[in-house]
Tab-separated table of C-alpha atoms and ligand atoms in Angstrom:
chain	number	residue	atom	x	y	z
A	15	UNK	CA	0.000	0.000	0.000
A	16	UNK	CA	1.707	3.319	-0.715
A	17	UNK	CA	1.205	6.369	1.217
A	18	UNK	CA	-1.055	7.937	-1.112
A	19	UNK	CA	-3.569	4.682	-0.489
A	20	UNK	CA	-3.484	5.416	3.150
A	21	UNK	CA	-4.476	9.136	2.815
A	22	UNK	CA	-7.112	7.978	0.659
A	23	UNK	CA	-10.666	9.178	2.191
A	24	UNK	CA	-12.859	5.933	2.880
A	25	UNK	CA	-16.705	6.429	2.684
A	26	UNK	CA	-18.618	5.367	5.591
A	27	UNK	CA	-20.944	2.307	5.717
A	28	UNK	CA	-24.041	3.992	5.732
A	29	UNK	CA	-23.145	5.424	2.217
A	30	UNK	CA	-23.712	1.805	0.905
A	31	UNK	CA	-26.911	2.542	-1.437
A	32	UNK	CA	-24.603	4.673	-3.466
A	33	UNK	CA	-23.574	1.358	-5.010
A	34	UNK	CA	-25.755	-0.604	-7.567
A	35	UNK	CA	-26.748	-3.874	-6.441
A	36	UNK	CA	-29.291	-6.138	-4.381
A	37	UNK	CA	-28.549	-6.226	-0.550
A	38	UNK	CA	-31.769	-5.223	1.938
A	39	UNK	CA	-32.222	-4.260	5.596
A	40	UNK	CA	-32.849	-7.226	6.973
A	41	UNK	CA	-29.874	-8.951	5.767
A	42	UNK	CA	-28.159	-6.232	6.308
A	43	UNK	CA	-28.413	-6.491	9.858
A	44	UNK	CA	-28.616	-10.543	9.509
A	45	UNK	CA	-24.850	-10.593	8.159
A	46	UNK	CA	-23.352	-8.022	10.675
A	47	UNK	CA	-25.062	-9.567	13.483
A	48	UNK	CA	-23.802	-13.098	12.230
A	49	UNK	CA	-20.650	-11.972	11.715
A	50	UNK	CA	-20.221	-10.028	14.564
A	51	UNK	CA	-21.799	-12.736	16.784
A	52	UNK	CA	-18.802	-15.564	15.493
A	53	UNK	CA	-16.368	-13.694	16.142
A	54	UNK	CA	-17.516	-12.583	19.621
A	55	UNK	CA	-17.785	-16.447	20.026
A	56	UNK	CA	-14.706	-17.456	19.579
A	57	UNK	CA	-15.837	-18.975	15.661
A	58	UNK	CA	-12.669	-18.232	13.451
A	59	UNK	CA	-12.334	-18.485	9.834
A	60	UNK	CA	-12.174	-17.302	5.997
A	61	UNK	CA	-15.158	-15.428	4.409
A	62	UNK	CA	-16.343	-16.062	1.107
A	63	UNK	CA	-18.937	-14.483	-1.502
A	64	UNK	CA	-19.869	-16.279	-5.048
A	65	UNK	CA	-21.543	-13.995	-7.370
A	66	UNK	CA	-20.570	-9.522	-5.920
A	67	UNK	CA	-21.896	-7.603	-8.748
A	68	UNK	CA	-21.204	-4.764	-7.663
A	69	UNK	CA	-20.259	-5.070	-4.563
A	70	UNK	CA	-22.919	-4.244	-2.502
A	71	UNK	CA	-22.552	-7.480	0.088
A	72	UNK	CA	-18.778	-7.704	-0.433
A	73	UNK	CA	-18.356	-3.998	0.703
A	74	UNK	CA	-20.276	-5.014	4.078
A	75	UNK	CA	-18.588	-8.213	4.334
A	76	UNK	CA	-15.530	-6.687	4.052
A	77	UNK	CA	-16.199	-4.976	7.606
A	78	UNK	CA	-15.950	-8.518	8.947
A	79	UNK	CA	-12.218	-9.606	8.147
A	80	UNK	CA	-10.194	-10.087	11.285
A	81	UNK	CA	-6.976	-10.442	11.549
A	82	UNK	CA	-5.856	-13.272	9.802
A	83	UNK	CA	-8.635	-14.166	7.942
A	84	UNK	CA	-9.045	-14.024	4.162
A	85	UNK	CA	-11.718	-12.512	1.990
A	86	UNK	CA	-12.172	-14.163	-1.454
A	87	UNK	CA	-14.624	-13.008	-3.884
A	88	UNK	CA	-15.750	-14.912	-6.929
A	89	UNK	CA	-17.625	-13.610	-10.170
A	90	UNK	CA	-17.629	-14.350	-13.923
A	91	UNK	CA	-17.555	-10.459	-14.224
A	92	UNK	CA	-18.393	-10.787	-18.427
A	93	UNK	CA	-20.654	-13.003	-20.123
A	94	UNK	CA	-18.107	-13.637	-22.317
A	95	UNK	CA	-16.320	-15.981	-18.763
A	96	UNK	CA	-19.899	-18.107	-18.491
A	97	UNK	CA	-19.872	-21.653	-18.208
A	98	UNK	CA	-22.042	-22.188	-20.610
A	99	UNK	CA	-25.204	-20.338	-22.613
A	100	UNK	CA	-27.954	-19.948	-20.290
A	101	UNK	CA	-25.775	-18.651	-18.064
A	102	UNK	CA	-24.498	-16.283	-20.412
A	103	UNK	CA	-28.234	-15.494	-21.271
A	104	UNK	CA	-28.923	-14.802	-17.225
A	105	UNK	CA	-25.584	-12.631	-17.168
A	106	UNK	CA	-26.461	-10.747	-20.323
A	107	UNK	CA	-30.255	-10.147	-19.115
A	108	UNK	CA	-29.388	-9.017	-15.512
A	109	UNK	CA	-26.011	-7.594	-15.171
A	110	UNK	CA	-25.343	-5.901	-19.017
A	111	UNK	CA	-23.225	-3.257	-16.837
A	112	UNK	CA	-20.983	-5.378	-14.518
A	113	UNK	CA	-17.403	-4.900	-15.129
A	114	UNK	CA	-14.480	-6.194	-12.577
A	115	UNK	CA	-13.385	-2.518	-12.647
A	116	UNK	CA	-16.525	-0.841	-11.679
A	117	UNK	CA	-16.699	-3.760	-8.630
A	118	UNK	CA	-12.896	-2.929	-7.318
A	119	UNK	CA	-13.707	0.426	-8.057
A	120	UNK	CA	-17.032	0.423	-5.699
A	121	UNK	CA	-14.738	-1.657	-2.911
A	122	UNK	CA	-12.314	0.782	-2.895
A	123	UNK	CA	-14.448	3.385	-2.225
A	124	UNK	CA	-15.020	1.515	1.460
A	125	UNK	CA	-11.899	-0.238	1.875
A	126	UNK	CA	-7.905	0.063	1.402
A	127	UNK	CA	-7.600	-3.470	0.118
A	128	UNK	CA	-9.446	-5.242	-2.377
A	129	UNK	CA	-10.096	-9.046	-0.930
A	130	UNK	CA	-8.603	-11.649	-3.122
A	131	UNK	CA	-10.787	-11.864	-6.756
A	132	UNK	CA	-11.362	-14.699	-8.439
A	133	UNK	CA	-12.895	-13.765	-11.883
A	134	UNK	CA	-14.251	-17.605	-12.874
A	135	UNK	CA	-17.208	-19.512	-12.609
A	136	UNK	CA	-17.611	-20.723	-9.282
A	137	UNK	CA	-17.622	-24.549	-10.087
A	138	UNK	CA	-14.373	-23.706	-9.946
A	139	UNK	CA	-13.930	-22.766	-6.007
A	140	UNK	CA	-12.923	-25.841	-4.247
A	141	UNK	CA	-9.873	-25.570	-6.293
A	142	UNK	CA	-8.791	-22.056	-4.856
A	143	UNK	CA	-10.370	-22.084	-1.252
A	144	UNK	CA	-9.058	-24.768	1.252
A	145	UNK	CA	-11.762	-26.729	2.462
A	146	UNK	CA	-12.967	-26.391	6.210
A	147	UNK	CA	-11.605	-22.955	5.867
A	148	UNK	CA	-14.649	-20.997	6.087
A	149	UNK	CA	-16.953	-19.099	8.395
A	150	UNK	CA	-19.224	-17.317	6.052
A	151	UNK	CA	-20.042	-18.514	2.538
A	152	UNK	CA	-22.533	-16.312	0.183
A	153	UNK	CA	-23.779	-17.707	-2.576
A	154	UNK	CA	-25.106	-15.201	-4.358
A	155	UNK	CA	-23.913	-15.948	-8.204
A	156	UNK	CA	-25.857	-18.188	-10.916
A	157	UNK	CA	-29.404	-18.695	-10.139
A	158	UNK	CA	-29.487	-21.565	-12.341
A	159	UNK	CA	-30.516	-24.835	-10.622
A	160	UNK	CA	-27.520	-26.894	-11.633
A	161	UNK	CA	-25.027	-24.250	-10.705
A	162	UNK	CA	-26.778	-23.633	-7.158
A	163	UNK	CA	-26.994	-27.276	-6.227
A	164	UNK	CA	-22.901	-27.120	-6.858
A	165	UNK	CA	-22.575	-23.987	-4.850
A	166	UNK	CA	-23.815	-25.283	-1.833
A	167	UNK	CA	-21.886	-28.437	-2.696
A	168	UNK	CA	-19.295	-26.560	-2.269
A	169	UNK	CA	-19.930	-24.288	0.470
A	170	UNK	CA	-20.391	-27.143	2.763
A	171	UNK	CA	-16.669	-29.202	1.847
A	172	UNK	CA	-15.686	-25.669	2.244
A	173	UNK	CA	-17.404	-24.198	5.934
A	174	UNK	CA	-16.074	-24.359	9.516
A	175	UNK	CA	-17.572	-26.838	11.475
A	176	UNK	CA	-19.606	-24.235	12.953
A	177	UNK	CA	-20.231	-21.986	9.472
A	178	UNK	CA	-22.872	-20.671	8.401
A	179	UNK	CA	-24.526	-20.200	4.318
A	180	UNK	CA	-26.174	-17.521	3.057
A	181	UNK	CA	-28.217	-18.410	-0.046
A	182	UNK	CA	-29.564	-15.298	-1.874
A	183	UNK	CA	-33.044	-15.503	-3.652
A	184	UNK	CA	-33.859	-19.294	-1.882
A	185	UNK	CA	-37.767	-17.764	-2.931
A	186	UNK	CA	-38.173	-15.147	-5.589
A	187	UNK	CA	-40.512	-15.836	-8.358
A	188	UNK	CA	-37.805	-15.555	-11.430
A	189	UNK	CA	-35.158	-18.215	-9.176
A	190	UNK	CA	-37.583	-21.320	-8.791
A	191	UNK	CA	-34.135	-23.085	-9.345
A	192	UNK	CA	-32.367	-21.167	-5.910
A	193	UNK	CA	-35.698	-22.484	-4.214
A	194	UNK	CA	-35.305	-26.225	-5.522
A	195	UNK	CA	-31.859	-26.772	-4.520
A	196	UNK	CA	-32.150	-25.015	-1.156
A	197	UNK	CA	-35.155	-27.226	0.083
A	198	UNK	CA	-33.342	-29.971	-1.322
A	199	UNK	CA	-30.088	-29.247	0.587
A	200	UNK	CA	-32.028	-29.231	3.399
A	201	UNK	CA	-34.410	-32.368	2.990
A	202	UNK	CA	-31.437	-34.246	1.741
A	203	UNK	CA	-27.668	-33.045	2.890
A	204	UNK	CA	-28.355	-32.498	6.775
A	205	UNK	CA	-27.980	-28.808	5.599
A	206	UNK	CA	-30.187	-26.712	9.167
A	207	UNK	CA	-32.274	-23.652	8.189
A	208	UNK	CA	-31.531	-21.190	11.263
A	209	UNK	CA	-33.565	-18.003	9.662
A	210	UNK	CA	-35.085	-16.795	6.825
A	211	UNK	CA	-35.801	-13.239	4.853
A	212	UNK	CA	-37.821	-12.217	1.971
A	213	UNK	CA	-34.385	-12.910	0.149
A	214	UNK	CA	-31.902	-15.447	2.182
A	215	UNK	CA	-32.292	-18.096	4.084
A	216	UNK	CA	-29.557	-18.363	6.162
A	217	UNK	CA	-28.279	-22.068	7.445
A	218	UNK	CA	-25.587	-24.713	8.661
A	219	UNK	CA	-24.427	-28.081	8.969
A	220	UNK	CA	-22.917	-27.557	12.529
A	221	UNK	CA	-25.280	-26.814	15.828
A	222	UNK	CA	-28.008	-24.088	14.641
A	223	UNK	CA	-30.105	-24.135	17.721
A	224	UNK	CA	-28.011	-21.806	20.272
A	225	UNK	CA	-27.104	-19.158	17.166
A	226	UNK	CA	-31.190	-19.141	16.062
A	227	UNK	CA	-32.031	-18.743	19.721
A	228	UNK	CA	-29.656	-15.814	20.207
A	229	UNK	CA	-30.877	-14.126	17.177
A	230	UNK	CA	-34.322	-14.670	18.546
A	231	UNK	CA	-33.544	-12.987	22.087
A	232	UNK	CA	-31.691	-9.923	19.781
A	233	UNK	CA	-34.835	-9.680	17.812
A	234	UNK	CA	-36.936	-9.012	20.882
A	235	UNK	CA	-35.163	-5.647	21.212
A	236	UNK	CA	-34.876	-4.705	17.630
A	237	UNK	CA	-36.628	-1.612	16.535
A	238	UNK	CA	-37.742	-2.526	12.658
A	239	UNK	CA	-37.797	-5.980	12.850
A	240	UNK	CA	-39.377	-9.113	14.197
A	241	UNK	CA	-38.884	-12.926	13.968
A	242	UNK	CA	-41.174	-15.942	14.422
A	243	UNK	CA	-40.041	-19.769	14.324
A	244	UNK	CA	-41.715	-22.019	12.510
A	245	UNK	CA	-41.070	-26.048	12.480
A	246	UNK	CA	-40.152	-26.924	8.616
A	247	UNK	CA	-39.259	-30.759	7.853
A	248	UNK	CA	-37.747	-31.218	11.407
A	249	UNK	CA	-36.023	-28.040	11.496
A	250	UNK	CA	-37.572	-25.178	13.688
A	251	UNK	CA	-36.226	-21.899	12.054
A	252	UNK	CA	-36.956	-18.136	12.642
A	253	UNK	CA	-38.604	-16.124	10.177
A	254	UNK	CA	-37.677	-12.808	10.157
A	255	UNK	CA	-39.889	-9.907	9.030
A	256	UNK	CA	-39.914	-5.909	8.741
A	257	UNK	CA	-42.326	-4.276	11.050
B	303	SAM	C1	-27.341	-11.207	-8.006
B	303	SAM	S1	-25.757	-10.746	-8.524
B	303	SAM	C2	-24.876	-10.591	-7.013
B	303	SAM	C3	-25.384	-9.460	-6.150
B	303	SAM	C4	-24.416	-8.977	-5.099
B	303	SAM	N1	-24.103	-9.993	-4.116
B	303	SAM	C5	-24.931	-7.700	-4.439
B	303	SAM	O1	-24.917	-7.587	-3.222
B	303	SAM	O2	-25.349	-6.790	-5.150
B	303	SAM	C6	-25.129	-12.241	-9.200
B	303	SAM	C7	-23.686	-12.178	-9.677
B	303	SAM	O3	-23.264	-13.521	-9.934
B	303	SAM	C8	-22.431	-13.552	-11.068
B	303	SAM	N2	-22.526	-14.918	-11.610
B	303	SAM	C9	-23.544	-15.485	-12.304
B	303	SAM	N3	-23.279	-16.770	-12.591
B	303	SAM	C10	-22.067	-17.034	-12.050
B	303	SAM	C11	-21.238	-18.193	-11.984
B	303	SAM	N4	-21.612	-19.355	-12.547
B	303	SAM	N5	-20.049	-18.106	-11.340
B	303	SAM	C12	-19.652	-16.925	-10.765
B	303	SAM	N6	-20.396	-15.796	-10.792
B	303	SAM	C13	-21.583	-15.850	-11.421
B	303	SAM	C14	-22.954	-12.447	-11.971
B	303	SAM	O4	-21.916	-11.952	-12.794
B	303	SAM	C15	-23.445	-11.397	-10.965
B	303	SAM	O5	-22.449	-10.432	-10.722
């Protein structure tokens, strides 16, 4: 970092809706509070994002590195990287703008150091990540069925013990795929919904009950938001909703 980089004027957090992208209150407060809450328990470990656009949930993320623990990022960036043609289709349909520069670019704008890109698919992951090296994995990228059911694949060879998933759009109308790998993680992987959003559902394959139960009692005192659990397939989870 030169000296010029260190002089550079950061803009604060709550100047995050100056950058393009799809990140809401509630997970908004979901990820700091998660965050936050491992690392105030002891839970140590690499973060990890599949799919930044623009780097709207990699800029808050990137308030979460300790010391000692990496950041990695992952995004085709181009259409012209996809896998293959629907996902080129998806990629030139929702993100026609998206350009690694205007992500670093946005991240920089927050931070002095850009976490480590990958510019790839993300079938591609468990070859740069070590595995059981994770905290936080958010699988935000393809919301093709195929490619989801690989991401959280991956996530879990590559999560802590105790880490947690995030997996964006688990029940918007235009992602049925994101819905049917979820559910199916879940009914058939051992993969524990802790708490849901309009937009993530948020889950692990280590103990869930003591983190959904603390999120619960922090809930109780929050002042736009609410949860509820709910018993799904075995699982009680927490719903969370905007008051
Ligand atoms: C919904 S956007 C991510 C939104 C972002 N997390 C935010 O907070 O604004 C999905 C991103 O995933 C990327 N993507 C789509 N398919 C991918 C794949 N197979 N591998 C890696 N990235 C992919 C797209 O380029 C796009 O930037």
């Amino acid at each position: 970092m030169t000296a010029q980089d260190t002089a550079r004027p950061l803009l604060a957090p709550d100047r995050l809706d100056e950058v393009e992208g799809w990140f809401f209150d509630a997970d908004r407060f979901l990820f700091d509070w998660l965050l936050t809450h491992q690392r105030d328990h002891g839970v140590r470990g690499d973060l990890l994002e599949l799919g930044v656009y623009k780097g709207k949930s990699a800029i808050l993320i990137g308030y979460h590195v300790s010391d000692g623990e990496r950041f990695t990022v992952c995004d085709l960036f181009d259409a012209s990287e996809a896998p293959d043609d629907s996902t080129a289709a998806e990629m030139r349909v929702y993100y026609p703008t998206l350009t690694r520069q205007v992500f670093e670019a946005n991240y920089l704008r927050f931070h002095r150091r850009l976490p480590t890109v990958i510019q790839g698919s993300s079938s591609g992951i468990t070859g740069q990540v070590p595995a059981h090296s994770c905290r936080f994995v958010h699988i935000d990228a393809s919301h093709l069925y195929h490619h989801v059911r690989a991401d959280i694949a991956s996530a879990r060879e590559l999560l802590t013990g105790e880490g947690v998933v995030s997996l964006d759009d688990f029940r918007s109308p235009h992602t049925p795929g994101v819905a049917a790998a979820t559910w199916e993680a879940v009914l058939t992987t051992g993969l524990k919904p802790v708490v849901l959003t309009e937009s993530k559902l948020y889950g692990t394959w280590g103990p869930a009950d003591a983190l959904r139960d603390s999120l619960a009692e922090r809930l109780t005192t929050h002042p736009t938001l609410w949860g509820v659990t709910e018993e799904v397939a075995g699982h009680t989870l927490l719903r969370v909703h905007s008051r």
